[in-house]
mmCIF file of C-alpha atoms in Angstrom:
data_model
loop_
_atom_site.group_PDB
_atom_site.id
_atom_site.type_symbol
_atom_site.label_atom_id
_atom_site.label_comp_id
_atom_site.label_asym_id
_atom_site.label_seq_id
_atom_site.Cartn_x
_atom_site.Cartn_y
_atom_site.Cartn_z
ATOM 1 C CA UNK A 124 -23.717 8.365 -32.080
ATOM 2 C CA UNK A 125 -21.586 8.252 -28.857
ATOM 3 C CA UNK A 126 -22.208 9.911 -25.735
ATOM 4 C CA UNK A 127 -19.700 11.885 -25.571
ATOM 5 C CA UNK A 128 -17.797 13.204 -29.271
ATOM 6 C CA UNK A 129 -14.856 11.872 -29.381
ATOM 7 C CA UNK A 130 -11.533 14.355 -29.429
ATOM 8 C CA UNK A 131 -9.200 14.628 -32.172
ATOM 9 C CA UNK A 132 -4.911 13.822 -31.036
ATOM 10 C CA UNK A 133 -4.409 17.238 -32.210
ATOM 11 C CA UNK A 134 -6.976 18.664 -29.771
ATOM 12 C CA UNK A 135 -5.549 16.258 -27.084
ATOM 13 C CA UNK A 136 -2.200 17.647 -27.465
ATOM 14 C CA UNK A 137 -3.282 21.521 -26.814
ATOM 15 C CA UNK A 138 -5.104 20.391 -23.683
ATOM 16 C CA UNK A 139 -3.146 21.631 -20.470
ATOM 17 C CA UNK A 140 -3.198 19.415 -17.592
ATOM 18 C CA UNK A 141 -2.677 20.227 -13.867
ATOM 19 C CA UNK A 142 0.259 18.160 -12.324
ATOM 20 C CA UNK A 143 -1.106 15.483 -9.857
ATOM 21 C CA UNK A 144 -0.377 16.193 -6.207
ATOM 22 C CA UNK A 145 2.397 13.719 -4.912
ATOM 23 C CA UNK A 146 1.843 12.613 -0.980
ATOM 24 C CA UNK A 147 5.118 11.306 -0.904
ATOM 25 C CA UNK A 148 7.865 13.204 -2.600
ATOM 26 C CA UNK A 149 10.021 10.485 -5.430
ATOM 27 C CA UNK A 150 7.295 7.748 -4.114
ATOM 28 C CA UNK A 151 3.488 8.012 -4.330
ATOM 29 C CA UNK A 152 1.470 10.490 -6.866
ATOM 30 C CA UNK A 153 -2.818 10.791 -6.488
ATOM 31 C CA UNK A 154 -3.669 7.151 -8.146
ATOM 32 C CA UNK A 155 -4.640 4.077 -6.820
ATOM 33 C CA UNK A 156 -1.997 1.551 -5.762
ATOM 34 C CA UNK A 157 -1.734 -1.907 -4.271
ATOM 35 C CA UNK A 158 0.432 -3.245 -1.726
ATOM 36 C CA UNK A 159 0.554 -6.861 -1.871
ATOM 37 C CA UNK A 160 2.664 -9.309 0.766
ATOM 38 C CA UNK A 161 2.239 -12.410 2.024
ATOM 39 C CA UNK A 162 0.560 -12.489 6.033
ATOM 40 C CA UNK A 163 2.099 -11.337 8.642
ATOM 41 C CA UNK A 164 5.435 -9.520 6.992
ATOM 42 C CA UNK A 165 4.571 -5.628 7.693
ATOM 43 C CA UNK A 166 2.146 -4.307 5.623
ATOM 44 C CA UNK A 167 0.138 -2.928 8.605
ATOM 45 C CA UNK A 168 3.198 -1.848 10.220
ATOM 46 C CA UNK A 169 4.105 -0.137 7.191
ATOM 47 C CA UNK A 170 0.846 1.379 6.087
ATOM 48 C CA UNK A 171 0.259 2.955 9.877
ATOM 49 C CA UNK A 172 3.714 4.624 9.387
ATOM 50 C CA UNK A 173 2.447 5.851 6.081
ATOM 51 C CA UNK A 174 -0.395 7.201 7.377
ATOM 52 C CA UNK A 175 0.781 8.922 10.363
ATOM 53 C CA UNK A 176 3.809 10.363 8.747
ATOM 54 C CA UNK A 177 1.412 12.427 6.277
ATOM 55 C CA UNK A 178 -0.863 13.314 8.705
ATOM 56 C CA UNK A 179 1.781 14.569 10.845
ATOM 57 C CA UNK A 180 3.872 16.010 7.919
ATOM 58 C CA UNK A 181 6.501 14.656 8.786
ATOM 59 C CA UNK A 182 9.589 12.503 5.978
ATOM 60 C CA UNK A 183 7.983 8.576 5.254
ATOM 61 C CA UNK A 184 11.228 6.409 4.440
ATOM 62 C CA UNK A 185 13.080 9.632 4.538
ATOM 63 C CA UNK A 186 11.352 11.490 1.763
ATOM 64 C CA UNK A 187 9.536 14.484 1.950
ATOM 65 C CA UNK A 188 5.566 14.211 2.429
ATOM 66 C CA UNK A 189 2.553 16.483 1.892
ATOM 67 C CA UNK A 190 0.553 16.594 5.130
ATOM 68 C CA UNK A 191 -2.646 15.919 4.491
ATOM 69 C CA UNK A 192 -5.711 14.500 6.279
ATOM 70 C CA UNK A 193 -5.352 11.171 6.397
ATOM 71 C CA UNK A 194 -8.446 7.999 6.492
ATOM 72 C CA UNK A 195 -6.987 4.769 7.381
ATOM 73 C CA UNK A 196 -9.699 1.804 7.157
ATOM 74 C CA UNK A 197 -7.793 -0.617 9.351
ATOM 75 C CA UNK A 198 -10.331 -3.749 8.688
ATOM 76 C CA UNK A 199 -7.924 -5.875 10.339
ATOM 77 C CA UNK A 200 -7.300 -4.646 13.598
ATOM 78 C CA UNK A 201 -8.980 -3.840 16.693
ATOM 79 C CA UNK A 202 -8.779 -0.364 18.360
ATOM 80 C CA UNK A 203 -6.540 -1.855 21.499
ATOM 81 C CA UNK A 204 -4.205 -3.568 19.146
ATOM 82 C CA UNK A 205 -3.832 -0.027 16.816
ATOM 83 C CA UNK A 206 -3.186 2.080 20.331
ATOM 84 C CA UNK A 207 -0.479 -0.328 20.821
ATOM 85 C CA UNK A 208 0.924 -0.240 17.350
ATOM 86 C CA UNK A 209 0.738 3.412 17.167
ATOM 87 C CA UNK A 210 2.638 4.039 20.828
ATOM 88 C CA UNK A 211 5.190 1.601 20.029
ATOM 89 C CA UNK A 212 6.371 3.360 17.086
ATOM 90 C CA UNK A 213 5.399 6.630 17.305
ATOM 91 C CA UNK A 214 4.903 7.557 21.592
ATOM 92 C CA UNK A 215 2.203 9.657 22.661
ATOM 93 C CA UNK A 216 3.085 13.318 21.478
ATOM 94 C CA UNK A 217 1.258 14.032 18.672
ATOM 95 C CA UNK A 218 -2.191 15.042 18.259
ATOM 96 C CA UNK A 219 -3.220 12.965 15.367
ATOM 97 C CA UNK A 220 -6.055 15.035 14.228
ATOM 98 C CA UNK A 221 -5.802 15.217 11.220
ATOM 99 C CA UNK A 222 -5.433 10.999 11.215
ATOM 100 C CA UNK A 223 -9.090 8.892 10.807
ATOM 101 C CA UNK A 224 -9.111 5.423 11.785
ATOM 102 C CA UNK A 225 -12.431 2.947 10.756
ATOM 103 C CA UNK A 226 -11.859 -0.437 12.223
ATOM 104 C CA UNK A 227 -15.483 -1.767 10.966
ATOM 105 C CA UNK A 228 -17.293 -0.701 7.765
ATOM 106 C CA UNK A 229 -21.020 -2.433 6.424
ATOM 107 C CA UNK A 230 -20.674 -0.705 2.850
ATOM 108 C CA UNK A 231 -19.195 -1.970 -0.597
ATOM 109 C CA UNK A 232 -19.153 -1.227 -3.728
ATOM 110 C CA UNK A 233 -21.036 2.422 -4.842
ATOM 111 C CA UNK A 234 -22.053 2.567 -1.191
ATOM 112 C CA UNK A 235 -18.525 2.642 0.202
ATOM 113 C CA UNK A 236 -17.452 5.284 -2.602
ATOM 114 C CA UNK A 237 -20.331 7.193 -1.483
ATOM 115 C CA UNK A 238 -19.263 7.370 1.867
ATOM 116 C CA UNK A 239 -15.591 8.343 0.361
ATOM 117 C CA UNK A 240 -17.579 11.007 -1.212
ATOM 118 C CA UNK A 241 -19.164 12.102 2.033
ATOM 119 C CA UNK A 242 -15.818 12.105 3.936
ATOM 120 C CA UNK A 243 -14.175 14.480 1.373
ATOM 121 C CA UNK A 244 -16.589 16.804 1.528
ATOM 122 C CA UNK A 245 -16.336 17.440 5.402
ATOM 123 C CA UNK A 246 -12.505 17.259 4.961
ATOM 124 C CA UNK A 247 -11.553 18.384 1.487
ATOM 125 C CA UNK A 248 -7.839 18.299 2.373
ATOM 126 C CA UNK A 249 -8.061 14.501 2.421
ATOM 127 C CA UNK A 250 -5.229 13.086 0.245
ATOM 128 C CA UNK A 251 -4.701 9.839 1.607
ATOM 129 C CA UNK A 252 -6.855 6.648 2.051
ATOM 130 C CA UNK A 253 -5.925 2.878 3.298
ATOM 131 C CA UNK A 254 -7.781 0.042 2.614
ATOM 132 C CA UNK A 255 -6.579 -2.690 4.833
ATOM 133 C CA UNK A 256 -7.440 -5.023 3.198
ATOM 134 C CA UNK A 257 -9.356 -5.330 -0.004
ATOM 135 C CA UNK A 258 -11.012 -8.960 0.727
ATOM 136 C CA UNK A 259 -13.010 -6.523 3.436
ATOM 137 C CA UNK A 260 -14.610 -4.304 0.916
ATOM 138 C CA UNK A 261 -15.178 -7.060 -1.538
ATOM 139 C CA UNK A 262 -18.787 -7.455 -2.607
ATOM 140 C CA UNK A 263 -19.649 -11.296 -2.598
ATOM 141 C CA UNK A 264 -22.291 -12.981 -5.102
ATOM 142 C CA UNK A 265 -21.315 -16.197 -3.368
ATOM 143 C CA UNK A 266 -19.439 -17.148 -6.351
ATOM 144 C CA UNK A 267 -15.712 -17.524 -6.955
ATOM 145 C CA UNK A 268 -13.868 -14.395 -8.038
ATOM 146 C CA UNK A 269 -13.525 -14.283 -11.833
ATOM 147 C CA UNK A 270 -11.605 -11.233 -13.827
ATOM 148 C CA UNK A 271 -14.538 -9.252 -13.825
ATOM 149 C CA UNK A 272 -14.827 -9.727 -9.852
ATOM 150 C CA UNK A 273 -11.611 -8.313 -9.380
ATOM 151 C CA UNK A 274 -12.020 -5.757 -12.033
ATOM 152 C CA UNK A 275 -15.274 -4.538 -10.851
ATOM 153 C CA UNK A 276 -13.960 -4.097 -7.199
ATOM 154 C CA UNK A 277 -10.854 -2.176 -8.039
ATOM 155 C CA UNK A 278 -12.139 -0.012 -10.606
ATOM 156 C CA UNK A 279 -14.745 2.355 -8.692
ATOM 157 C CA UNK A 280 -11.561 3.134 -5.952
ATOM 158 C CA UNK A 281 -9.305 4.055 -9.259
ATOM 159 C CA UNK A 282 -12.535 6.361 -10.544
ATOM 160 C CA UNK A 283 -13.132 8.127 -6.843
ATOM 161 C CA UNK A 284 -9.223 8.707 -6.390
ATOM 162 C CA UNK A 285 -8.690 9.983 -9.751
ATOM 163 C CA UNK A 286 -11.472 12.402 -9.411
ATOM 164 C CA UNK A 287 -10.809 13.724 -6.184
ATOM 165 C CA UNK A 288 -6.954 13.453 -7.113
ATOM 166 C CA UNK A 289 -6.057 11.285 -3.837
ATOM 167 C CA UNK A 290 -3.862 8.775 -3.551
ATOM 168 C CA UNK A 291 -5.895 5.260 -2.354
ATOM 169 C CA UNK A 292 -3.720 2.599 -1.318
ATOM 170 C CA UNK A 293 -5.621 -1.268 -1.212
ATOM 171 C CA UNK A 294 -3.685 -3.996 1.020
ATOM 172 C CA UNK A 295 -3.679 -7.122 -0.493
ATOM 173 C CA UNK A 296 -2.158 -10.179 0.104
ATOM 174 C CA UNK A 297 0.563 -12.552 -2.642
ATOM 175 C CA UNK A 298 -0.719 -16.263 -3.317
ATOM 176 C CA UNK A 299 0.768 -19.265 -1.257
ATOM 177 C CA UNK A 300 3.364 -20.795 -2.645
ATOM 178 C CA UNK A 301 4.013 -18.508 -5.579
ATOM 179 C CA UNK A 302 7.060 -18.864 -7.427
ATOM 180 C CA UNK A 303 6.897 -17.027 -10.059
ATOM 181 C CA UNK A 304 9.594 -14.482 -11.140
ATOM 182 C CA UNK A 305 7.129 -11.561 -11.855
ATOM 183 C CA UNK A 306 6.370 -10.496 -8.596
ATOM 184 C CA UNK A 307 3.253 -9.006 -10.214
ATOM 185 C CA UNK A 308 2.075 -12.348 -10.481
ATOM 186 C CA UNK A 309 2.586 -13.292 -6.777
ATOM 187 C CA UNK A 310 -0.527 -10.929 -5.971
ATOM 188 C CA UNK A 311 -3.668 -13.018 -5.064
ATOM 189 C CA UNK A 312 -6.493 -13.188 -7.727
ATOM 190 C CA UNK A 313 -6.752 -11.937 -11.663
ATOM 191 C CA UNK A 314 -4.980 -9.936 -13.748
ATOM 192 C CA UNK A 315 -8.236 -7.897 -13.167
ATOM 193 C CA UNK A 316 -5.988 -6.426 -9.873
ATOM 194 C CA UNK A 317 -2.810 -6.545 -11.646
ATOM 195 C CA UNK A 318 -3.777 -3.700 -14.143
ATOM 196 C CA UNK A 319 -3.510 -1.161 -11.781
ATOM 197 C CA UNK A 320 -0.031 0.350 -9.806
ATOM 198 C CA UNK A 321 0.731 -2.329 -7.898
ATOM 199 C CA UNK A 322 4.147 -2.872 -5.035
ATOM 200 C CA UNK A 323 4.605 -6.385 -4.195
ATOM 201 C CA UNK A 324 6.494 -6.539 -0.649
ATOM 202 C CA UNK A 325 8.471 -9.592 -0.400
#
């Protein structure tokens, strides 16, 4: 026997589902997304904006936004660097409370979702989490990344963000000298990443 029964389609199709909240209005529904690029073109740039402009409620790219709490794991950058970044573009009045920064984490895998799971539950209007980038939360056997690898590093984020209906956003980076002409296939590793929502910045 299964664990679970299984359902019939008809008993599917009377089930009533709640719509998923949207943290970007036109844009960006609770799910878990990647944005790939090659080095150095934005992402960061892009993803701060992102963050700030939910946390502050105010229009990302001109559309409407959900303001939210807002954890940005900015695995990339160092706290002096991000001050900058964020004056630059944004000036200094805003209280950015409701915005969480981590520049240094020690967990992967179940521990990092765990720790996800913690966060929530002291701030249960989180909607929004960065992961910049995913080769930082990567758990390494030492061996080179296979399907599976990929697979089994993307698909506890997509579990955490679907139950907790928030939107989880992983930065990635697009292979050197790609050329193919599905951008899908630009993004670095297996088609074990490229299952899930993915935007390819070129």
């Amino acid at each position: 026997m299964f664990e679970r029964e299984p359902i019939t389609a008809g008993e599917l199709m009377d089930k009533q589902f709640l719509p998923k909240p949207v943290i970007v209005e036109g844009m960006l529904p609770a799910g878990t997304y990647i944005l790939a690029g090659t080095p150095k073109i934005g992402k960061s740039f892009l993803m701060t904006q992102l963050c700030w402009s939910v946390a502050e409620g105010t229009p990302f790219l001109e559309l409407a936004t959900r303001k939210s709490t807002v954890l940005y794991l900015a695995l990339e950058d160092t706290q002096e660097r991000l001050q900058s970044r964020l004056a630059r573009m944004f000036g200094a009045d805003w209280s950015g409370s409701e915005f969480h920064l981590l520049f240094q984490i020690n967990q992967q895998g179940d521990a990092l979702i765990q720790q996800f799971q913690d966060f929530i539950l002291t701030h249960p209007d989180m909607r929004l989490i960065v992961i910049d980038t995913l080769q930082r939360v990567r758990e390494s056997d030492g061996s080179s990344y296979s399907y599976s690898h990929d697979y089994e590093t993307i698909m506890p984020l997509k579990t955490f963000a679907d139950a907790y209906d928030v939107t989880l956003i992983v930065v990635h980076h697009t292979r050197k000298n790609a050329d193919e002409d599905n951008l899908f296939n630009q993004i670095s590793g297996t088609n074990g990443l490229r299952l899930f929502r993915a935007r390819v910045w070129q």
